[in-house]
Short mmCIF file of C-alpha atoms and ligand atoms in Angstrom, two decimals:
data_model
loop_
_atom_site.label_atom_id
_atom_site.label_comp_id
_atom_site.label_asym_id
_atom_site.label_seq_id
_atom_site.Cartn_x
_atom_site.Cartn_y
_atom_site.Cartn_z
CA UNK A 597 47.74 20.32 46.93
CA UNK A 598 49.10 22.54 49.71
CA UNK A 599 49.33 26.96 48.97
CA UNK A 600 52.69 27.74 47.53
CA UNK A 601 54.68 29.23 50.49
CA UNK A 602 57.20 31.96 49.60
CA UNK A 603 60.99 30.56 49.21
CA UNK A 604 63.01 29.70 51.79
CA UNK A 605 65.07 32.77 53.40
CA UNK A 606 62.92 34.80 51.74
CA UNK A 607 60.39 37.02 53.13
CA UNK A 608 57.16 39.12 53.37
CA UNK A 609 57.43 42.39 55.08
CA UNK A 610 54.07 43.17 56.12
CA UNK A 611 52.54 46.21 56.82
CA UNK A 612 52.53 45.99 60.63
CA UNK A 613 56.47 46.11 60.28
CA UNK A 614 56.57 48.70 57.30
CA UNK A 615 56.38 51.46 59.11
CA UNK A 616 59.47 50.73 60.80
CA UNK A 617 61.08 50.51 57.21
CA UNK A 618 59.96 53.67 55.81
CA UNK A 619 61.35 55.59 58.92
CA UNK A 620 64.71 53.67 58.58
CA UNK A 621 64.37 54.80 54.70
CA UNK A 622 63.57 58.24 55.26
CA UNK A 623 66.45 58.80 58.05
CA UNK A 624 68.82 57.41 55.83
CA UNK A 625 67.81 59.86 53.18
CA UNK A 626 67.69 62.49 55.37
CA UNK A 627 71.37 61.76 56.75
CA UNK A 628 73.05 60.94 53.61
CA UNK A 629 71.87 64.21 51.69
CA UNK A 630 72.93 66.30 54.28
CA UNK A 631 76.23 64.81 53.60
CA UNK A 632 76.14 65.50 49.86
CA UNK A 633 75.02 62.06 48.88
CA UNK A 634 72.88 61.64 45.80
CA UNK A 635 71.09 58.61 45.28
CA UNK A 636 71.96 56.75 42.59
CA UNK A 637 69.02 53.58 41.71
CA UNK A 638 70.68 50.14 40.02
CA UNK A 639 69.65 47.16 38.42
CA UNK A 640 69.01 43.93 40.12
CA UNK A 641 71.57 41.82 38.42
CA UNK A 642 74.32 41.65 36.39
CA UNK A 643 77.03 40.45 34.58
CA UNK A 644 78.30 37.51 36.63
CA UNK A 645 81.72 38.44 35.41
CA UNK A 646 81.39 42.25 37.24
CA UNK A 647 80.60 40.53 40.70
CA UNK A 648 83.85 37.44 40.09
CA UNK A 649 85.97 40.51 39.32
CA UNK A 650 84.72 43.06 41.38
CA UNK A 651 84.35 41.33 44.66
CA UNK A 652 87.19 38.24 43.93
CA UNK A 653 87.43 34.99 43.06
CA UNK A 654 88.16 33.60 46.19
CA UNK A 655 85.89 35.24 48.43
CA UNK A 656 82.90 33.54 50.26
CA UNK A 657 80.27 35.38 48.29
CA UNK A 658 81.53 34.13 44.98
CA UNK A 659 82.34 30.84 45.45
CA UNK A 660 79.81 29.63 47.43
CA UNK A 661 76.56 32.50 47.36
CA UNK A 662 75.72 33.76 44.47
CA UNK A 663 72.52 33.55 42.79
CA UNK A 664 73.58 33.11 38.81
CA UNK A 665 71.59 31.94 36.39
CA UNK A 666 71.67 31.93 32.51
CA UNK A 667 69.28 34.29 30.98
CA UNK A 668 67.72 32.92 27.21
CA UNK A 669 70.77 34.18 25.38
CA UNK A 670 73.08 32.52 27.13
CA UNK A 671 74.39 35.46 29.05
CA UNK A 672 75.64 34.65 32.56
CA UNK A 673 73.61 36.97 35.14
CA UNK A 674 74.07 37.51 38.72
CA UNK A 675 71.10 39.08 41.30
CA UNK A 676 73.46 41.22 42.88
CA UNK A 677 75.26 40.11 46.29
CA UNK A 678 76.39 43.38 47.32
CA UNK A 679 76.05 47.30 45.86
CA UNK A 680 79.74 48.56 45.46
CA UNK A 681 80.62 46.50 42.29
CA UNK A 682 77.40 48.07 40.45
CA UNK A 683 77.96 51.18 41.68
CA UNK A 684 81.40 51.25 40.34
CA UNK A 685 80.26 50.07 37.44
CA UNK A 686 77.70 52.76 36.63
CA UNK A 687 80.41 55.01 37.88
CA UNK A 688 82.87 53.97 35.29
CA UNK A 689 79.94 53.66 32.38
CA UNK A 690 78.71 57.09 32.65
CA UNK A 691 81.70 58.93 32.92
CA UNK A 692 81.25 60.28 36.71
CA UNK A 693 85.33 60.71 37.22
CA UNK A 694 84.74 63.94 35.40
CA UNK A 695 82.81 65.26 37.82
CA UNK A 696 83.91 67.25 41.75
CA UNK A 697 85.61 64.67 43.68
CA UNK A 698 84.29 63.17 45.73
CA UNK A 699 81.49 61.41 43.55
CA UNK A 700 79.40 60.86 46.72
CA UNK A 701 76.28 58.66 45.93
CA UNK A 702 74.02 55.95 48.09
CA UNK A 703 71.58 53.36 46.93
CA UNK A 704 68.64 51.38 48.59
CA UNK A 705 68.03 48.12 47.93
CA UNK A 706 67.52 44.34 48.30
CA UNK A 707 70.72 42.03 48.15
CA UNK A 708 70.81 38.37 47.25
CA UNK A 709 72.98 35.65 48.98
CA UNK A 710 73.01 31.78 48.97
CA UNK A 711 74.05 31.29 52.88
CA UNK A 712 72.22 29.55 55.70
CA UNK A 713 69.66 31.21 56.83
CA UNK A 714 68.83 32.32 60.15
CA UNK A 715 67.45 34.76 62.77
CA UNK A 716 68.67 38.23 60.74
CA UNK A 717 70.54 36.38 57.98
CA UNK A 718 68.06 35.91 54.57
CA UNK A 719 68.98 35.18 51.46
CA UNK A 720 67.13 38.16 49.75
CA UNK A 721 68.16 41.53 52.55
CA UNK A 722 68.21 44.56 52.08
CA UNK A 723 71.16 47.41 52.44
CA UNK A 724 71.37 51.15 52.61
CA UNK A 725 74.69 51.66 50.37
CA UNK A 726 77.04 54.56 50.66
CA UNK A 727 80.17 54.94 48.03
CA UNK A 728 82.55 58.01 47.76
CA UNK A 729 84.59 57.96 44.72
CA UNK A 730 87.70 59.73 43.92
CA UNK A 731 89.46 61.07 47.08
CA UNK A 732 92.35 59.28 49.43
CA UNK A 733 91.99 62.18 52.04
CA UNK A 734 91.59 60.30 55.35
CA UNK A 735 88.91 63.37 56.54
CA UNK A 736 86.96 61.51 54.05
CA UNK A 737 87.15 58.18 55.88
CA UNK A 738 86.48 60.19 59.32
CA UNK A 739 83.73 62.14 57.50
CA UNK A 740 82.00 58.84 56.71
CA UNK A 741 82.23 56.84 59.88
CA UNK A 742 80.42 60.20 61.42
CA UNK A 743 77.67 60.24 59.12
CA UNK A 744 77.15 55.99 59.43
CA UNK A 745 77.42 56.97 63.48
CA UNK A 746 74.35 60.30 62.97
CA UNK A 747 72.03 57.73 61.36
CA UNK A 748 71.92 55.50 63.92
CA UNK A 749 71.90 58.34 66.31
CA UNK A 750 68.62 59.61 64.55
CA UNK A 751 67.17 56.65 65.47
CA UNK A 752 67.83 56.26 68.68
CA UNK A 753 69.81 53.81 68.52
CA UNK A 754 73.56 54.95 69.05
CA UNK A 755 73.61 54.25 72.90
CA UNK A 756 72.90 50.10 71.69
CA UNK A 757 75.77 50.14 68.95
CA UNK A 758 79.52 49.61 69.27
CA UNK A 759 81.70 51.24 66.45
CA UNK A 760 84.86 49.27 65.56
CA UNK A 761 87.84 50.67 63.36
CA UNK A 762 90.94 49.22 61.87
CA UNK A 763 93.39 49.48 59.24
CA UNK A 764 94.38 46.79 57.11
CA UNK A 765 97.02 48.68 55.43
CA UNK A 766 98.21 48.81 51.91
CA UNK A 767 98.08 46.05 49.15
CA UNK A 768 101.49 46.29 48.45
CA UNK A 769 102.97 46.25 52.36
CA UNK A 770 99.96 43.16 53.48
CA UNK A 771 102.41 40.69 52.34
CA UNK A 772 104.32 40.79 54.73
CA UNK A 773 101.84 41.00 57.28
CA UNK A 774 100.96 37.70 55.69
CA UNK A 775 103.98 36.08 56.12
CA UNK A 776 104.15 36.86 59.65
CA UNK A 777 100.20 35.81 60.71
CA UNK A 778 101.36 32.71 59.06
CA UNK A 779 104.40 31.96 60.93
CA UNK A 780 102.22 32.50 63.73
CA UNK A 781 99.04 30.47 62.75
CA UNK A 782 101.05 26.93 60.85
CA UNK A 783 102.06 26.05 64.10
CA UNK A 784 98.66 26.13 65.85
CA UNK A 785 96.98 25.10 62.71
CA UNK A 786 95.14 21.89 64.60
CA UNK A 787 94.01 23.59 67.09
CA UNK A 788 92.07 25.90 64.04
CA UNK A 789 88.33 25.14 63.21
CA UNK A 790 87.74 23.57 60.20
CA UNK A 791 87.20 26.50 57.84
CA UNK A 792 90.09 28.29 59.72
CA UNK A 793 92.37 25.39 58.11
CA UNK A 794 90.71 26.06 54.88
CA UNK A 795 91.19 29.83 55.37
CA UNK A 796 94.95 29.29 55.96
CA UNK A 797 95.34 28.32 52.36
CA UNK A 798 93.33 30.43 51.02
CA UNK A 799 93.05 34.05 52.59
CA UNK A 800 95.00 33.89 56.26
CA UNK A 801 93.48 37.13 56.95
CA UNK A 802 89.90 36.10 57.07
CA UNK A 803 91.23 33.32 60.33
CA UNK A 804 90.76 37.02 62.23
CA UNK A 805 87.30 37.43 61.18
CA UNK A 806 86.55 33.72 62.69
CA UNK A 807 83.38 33.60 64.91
CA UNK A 808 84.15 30.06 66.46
CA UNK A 809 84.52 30.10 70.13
CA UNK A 810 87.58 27.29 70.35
CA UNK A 811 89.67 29.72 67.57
CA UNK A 812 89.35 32.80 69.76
CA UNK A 813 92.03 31.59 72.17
CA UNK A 814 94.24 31.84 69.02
CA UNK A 815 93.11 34.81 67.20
CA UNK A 816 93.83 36.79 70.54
CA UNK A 817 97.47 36.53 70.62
CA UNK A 818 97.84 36.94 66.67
CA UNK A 819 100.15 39.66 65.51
CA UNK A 820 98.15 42.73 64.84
CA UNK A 821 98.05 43.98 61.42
CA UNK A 822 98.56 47.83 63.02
CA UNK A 823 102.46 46.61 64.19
CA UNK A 824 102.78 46.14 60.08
CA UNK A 825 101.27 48.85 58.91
CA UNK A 826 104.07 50.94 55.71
CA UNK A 827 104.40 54.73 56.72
CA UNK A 828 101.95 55.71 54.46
CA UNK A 829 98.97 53.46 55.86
CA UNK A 830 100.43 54.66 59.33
CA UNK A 831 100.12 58.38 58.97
CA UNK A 832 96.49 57.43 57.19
CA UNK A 833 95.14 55.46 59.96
CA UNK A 834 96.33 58.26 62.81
CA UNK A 835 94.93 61.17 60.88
CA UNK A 836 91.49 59.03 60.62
CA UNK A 837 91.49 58.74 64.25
CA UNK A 838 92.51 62.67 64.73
CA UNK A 839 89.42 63.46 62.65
CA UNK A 840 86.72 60.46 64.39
CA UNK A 841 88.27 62.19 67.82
CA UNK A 842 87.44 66.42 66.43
CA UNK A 843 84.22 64.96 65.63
CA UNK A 844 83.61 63.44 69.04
CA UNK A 845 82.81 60.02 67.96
CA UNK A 846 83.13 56.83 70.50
CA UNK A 847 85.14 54.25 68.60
CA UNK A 848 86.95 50.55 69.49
CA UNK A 849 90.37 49.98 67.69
CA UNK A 850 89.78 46.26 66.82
CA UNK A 851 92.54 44.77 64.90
CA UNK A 852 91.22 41.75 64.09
CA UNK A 853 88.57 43.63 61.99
CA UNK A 854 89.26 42.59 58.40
CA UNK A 855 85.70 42.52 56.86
CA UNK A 856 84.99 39.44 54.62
CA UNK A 857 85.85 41.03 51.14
CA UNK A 858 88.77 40.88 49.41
CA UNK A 859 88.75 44.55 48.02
CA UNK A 860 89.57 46.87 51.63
CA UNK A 861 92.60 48.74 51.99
CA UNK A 862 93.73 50.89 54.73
CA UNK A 863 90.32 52.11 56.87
CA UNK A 864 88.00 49.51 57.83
CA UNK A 865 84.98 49.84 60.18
CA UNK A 866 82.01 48.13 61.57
CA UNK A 867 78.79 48.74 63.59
CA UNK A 868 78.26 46.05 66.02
CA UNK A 869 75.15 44.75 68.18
CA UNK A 870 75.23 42.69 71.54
CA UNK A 871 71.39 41.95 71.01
CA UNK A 872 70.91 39.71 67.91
CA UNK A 873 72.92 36.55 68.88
CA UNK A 874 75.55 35.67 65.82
CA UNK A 875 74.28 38.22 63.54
CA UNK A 876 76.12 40.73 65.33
CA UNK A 877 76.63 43.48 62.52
CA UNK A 878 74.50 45.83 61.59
CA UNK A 879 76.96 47.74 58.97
CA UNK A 880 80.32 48.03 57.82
CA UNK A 881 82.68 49.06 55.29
CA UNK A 882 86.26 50.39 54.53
CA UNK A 883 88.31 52.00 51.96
CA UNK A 884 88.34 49.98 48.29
CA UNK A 885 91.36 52.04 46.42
CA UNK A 886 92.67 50.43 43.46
CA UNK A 887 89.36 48.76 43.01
CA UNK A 888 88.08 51.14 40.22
CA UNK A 889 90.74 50.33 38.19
CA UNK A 890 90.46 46.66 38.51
CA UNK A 891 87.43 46.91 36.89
CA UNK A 892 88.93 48.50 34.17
CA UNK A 893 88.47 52.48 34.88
CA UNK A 894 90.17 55.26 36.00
CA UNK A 895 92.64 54.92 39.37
CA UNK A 896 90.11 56.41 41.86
CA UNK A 897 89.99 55.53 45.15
CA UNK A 898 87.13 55.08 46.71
CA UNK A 899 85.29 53.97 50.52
CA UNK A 900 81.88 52.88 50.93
CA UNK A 901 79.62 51.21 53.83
CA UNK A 902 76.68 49.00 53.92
CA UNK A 903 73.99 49.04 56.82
CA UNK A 904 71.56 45.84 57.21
CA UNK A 905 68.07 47.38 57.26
CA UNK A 906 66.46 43.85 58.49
CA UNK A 907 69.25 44.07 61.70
CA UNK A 908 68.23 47.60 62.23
CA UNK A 909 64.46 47.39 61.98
CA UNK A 910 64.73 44.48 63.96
CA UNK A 911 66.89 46.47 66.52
CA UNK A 912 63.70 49.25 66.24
CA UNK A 913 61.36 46.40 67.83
CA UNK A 914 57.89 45.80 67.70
CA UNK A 915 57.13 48.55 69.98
CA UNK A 916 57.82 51.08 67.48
CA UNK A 917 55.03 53.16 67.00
CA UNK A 918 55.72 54.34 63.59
CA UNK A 919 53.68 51.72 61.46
CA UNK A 920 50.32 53.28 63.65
CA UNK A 921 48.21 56.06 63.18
CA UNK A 922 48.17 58.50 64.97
CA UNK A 923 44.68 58.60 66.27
CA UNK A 924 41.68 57.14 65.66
CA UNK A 925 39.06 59.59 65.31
CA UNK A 926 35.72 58.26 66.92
CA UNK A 927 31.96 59.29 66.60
CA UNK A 928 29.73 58.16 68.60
CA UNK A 929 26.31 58.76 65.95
CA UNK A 930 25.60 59.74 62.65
CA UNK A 931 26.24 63.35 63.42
CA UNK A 932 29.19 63.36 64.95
CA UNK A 933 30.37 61.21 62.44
CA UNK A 934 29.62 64.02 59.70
CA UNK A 935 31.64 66.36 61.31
CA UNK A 936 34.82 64.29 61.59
CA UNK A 937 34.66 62.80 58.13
CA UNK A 938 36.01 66.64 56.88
CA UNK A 939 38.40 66.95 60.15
CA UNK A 940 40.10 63.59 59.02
CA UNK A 941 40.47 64.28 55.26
CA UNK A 942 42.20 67.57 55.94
CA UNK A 943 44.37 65.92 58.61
CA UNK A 944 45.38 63.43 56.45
CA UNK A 945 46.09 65.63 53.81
CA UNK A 946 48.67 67.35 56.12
CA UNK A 947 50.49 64.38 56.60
CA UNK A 948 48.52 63.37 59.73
CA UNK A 949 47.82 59.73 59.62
CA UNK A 950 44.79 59.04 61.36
CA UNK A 951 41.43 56.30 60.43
CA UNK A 952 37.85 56.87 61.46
CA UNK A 953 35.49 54.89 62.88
CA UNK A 954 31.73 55.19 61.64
CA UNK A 955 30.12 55.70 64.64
CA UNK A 956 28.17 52.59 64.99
CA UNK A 957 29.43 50.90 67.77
CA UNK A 958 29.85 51.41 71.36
CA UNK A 959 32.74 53.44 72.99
CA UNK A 960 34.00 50.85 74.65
CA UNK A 961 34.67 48.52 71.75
CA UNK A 962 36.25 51.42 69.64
CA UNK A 963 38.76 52.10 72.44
CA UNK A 964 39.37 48.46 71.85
CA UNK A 965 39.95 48.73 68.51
CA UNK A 966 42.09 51.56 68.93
CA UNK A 967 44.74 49.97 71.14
CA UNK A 968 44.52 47.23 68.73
CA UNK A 969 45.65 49.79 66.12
CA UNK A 970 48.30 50.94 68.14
CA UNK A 971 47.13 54.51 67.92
CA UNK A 972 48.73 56.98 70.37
CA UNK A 973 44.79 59.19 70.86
CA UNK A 974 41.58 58.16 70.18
CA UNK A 975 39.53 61.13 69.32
CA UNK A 976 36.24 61.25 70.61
CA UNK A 977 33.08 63.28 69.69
CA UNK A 978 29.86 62.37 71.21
CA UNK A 979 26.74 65.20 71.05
CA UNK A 980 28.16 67.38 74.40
CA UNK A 981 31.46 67.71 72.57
CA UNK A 982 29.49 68.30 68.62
CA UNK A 983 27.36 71.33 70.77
CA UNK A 984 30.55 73.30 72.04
CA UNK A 985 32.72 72.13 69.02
CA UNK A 986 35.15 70.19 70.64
CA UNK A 987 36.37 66.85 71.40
CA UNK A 988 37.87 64.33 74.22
CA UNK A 989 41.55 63.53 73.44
CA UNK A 990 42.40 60.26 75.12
CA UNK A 991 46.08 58.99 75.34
CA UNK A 992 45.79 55.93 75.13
CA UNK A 993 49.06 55.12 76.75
CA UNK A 994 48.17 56.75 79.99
CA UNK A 995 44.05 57.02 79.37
CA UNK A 996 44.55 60.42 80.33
CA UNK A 997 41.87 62.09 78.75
CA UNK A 998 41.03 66.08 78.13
CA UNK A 999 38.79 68.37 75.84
CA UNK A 1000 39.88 70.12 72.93
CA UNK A 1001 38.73 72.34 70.27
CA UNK A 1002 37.84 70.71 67.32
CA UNK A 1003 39.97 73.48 65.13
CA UNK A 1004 42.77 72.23 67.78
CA UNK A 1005 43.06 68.86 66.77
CA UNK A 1006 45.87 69.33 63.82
CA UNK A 1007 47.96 70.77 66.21
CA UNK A 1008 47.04 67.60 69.14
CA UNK A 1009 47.92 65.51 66.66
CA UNK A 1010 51.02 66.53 64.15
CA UNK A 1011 53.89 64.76 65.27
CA UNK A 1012 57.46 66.72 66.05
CA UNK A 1013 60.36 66.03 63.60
CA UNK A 1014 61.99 63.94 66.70
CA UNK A 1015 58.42 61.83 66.98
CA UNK A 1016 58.44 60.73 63.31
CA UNK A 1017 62.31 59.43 63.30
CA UNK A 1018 61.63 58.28 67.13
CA UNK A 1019 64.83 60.28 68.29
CA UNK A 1020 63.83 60.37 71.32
CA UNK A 1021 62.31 56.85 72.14
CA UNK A 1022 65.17 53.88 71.20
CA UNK A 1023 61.97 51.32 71.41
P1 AMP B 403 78.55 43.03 53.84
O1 AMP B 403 78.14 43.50 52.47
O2 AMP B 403 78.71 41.55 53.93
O3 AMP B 403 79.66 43.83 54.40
O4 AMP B 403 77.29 43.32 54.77
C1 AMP B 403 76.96 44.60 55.23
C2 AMP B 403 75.80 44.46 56.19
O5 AMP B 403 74.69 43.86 55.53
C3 AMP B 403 76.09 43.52 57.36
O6 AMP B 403 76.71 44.21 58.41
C4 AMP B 403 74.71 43.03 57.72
O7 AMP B 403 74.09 43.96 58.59
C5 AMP B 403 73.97 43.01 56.41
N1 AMP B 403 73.89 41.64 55.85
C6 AMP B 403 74.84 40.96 55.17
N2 AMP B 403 74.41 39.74 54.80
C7 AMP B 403 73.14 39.64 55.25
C8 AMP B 403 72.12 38.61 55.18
N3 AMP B 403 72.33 37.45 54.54
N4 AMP B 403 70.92 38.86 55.77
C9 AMP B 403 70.69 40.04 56.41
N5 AMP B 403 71.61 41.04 56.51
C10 AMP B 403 72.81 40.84 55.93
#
């Protein structure tokens, strides 16, 4: 019989990438909090009726990509596609519209979709969810975009990423912004991929979103949804961009940005990459009024963004040094090797990662071993440095290589605030 291999689009994240995640993780955190974001921690599934109403009928995800299964009393239960329809519905439950508005929580957590899978597309991912609840102001919308914009910028990764906005206007003035992509699409309808024709009938807006190089042609000269836009959706989506411009931030007006579900209103926005092929976005998001109360509580509006943590640790690279210790400390002899055994517990316990080696085996093999491990110094003590209390530091990136006191070493070694989120290093 062969080993049970784990299911397909489905994977292991093992510990040589894990240190990428918990720094993606922690600058999230970090970002969001600063904000006013509280986190706010959700079940894995379900009702399947929260995610048909919540996200629509008609959309992609619930047709076609949802995991739902029948638990042993006959309950229909859903793993969760997407965050915002649980977060609503905790929202609702617990009676948050009483509170300052906005509600402004976030959420961490794996995401389950049936789709194809490929290069940074799995069918369990994982998102970084941000939902504020209970304010129309569009500051709110600029506010948001910023704070999507300072996480990637703590990472280093701003000067890689391409922020799109749009507006989609108002549910009750699309209609007609309907009416007129159709008159424009029926005629070219052949020359359409083959979902496009499906999309025609069933949400025209979506055609937009289309990936497929012989539609683009097509979707180029479409009317743009910004011509269509009611007064009130107009004077929205210009005060959005007065506030994204106070703040400084770079932005693309794309109007064929419509996001894939149903639920956006007015603002919508994306974070693109040039560097992972079709998978090209890394998060995205818009405003979701009238949604609250489709789910049966109060009217609230409310906007909310997703970020793909696989895209974005994948857009970290391998060369991210984060998963390593920071040194490894290296005796050479039993003596030596009593000495450092204190120096590394108490530099571990201040939050300096570091492993020791036991003094057994020749220098040259444990510099090995170190750039095996990645380690930015080894950390050498032979019996000259034990008699004057001191040690060799050796980068190992540049094998530059100098003493230092032994009661200098948590200093050496405790990385900045800028090391630990790599602001300063994109790779
Ligand atoms: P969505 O909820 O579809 O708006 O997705 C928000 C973000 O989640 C996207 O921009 C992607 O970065 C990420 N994402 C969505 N689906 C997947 C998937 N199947 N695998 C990996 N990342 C995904």
């Amino acid at each position: 019989m062969a080993p049970i291999k784990a299911v397909r689009g489905v994977r292991d994240i093992l510990p040589a990438e894990v240190g990428r995640w918990q720094r993606v993780e922690a600058t999230a955190r970090r970002v969001f909090e600063a904000y006013g974001y509280r986190e706010i921690r959700l079940p894995l599934f379900e009702r399947t009726e929260l995610f048909a109403r919540g996200i629509g009928d008609e959309t992609d995800i619930v047709k076609k990509e949802m995991y739902t299964f029948e638990d042993r009393s006959g309950d229909s239960l859903t793993l969760r596609p997407e965050a915002t329809a649980s977060v609503l519905r905790a929202y609702i439950e617990h009676g948050f519209h009483v509170q300052p508005k906005p509600v402004r929580l976030y959420t961490l957590g794996p995401m389950f979709r049936y789709k194809r899978p490929q290069a940074g597309r799995y069918r369990q991912f994982h998102q970084a969810n941000v939902e504020a609840l209970g304010e129309t102001h569009p500051a709110l919308d600029a506010e948001m975009i910023a704070m999507l914009v300072d996480f990637f910028r703590a990472l280093g990764l701003a000067d890689r990423l391409e922020l799109h906005v749009n507006s989609i206007g108002d549910a009750g003035t699309r209609p007609a912004y309907l009416a007129r992509l159709l008159e424009y699409l029926t005629p070219l309808k052949d020359r359409l991929c083959d979902e496009c024709q499906a999309r025609l009938a069933r949400n025209p807006l979506r055609v937009l979103d289309c990936k497929t190089p012989s539609c683009q042609p097509i979707i180029e000269k479409a009317p743009s949804i910004l011509d269509s836009l009611s007064a009130e959706a107009s004077a929205h989506w210009d005060s959005v961009r007065r506030g994204l411009d106070a703040l400084g931030i770079e932005y693309v007006v794309d109007h064929r940005l419509v996001r894939g579900l149903d639920y956006y209103v007015r603002t919508t926005f994306e974070v693109l990459t040039r560097e992972l092929g079709a998978q090209n976005a890394v998060a995205g998001g818009g405003r979701y009024d009238g949604l609250i109360q489709r789910l049966e509580g109060p009217p609230d509006p409310g906007i909310g963004f997703a970020i793909g943590m696989e895209r974005v640790v994948l857009l970290l690279g391998e060369h991210d040094r984060s998963a390593a210790p920071a040194a490894l400390l290296i005796p050479l002899g039993e003596a030596a090797l009593r000495r450092l055994m204190p120096i590394a517990r108490s530099l571990r316990e201040r939050g300096v990662n570091v492993e020791l080696a036991y003094g057994e085996r020749k220098l040259q093999r444990e510099l090995e071993h170190a750039n095996r491990l990645n380690v930015r110094y080894a950390v050498i003590v032979g019996d000259t440095e034990l008699e004057h209390d001191q040690c060799v530091l050796r980068d190992m990136k540049t094998r530059e290589q100098r003493s230092v006191g032994l009661d200098r070493v948590l200093l050496e070694l405790a990385p900045s605030r800028a090391d630990r989120e790599g602001g300063a290093s994109p790779g």
